[in-house]
XYZ file of C-alpha atoms in Angstrom:
130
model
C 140.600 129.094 37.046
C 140.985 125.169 38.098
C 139.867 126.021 41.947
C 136.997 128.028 40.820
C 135.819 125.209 38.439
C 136.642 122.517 41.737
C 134.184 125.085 43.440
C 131.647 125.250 41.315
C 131.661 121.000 40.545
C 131.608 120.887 45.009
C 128.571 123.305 44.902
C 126.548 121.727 42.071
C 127.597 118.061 43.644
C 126.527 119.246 47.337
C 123.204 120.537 45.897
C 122.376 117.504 44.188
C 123.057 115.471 47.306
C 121.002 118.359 48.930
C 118.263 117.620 46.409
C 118.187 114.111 46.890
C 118.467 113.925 50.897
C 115.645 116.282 50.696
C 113.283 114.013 48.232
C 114.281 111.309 50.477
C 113.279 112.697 53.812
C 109.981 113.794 52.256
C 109.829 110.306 50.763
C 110.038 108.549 54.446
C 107.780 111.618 56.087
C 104.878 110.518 53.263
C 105.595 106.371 53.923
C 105.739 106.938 57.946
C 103.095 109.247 58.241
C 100.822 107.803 56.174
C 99.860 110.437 54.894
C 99.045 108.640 51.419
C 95.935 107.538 50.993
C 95.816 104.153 49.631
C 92.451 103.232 50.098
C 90.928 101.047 47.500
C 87.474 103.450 46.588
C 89.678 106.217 46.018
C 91.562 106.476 42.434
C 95.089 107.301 42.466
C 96.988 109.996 40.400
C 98.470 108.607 36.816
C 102.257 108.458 38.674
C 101.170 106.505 41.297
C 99.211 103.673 39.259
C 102.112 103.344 37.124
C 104.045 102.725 39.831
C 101.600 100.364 41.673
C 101.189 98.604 37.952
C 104.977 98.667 37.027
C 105.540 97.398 40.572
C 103.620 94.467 40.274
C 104.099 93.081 36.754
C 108.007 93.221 37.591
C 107.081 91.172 41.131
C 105.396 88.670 38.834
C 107.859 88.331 35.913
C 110.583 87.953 39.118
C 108.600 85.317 41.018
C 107.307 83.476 38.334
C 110.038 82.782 36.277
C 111.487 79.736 38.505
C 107.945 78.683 38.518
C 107.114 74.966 37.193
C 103.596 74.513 37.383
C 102.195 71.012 37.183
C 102.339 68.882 33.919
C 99.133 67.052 34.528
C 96.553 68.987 35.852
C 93.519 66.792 37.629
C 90.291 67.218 38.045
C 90.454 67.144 41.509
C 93.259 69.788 41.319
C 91.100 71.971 39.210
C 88.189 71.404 41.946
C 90.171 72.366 44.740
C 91.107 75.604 43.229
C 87.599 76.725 41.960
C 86.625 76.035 45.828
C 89.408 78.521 46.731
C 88.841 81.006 44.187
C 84.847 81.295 44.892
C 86.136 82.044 48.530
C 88.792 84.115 48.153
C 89.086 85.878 44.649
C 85.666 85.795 42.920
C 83.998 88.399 45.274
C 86.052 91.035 43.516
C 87.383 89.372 40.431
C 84.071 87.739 39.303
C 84.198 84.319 37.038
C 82.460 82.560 34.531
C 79.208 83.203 34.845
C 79.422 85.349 37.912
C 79.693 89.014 38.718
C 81.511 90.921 41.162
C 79.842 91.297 44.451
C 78.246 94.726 44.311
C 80.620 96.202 47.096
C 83.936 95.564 44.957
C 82.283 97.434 42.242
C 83.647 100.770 44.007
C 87.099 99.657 44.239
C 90.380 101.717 42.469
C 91.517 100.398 40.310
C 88.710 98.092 39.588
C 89.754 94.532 39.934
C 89.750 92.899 36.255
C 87.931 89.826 35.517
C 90.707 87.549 36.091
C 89.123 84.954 33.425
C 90.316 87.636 30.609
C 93.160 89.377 32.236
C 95.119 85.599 32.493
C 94.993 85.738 28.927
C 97.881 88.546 29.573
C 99.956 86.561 31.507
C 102.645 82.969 30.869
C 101.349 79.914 32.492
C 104.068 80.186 34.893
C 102.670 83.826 36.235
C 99.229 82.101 36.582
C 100.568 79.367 38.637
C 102.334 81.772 40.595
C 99.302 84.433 41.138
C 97.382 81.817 41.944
């Protein structure tokens, strides 16, 4: 009775292993082949958002936490990164007083107004998004 049991705990362990090489290898064919299709006007299924969401709230919370942004904040400071958000962010992200540029309206997800979603986010995430 033992060595059947031993038999049966080797099967069901090899077909777990089996199971999970599998997954793997079609894991790796998907990511090499590309055969995902990322593309930013095309929405994604619910697994795959929560993923890309889960994925980058944990990135943040990680990066940001030995973050220290600046006690005193200038004007010049706060000048020099309106400049680089008009030229790099606000096209898709909007600001105050501005919309989105028309093209970024088809994107997936649709990129938040940033001037309501920092209200989510610890001064040290900002600093570190930024």
């Amino acid at each position: 009775m033992d060595e059947e049991r031993k038999r049966a705990s080797i099967a069901v362990t090899a077909g777990v292993l089996g199971t999970l090489a599998l997954l793997a290898g079609i894991g790796l064919v998907v990511v090499y082949g590309g055969l995902y299709n990322i593309a930013a006007t095309e929405d994604h299924t619910s697994v795959t958002r929560w993923a890309f969401e889960t994925t980058f709230q944990n990135s943040i919370e990680r990066r940001a936490a030995d973050i220290a942004p600046p006690e005193n904040v200038t004007p010049q400071m706060i000048a020099a990164g309106a400049e680089h958000y008009k030229a790099m962010c606000q096209h898709c992200h909007a600001g105050p007083g501005v919309e989105r540029s028309e093209w970024a309206g088809g994107m997936r997800p649709r990129p938040p107004h940033l001037t309501e979603a920092a209200a989510e986010w610890n001064i040290e995430e900002v600093f570190w998004l930024a």
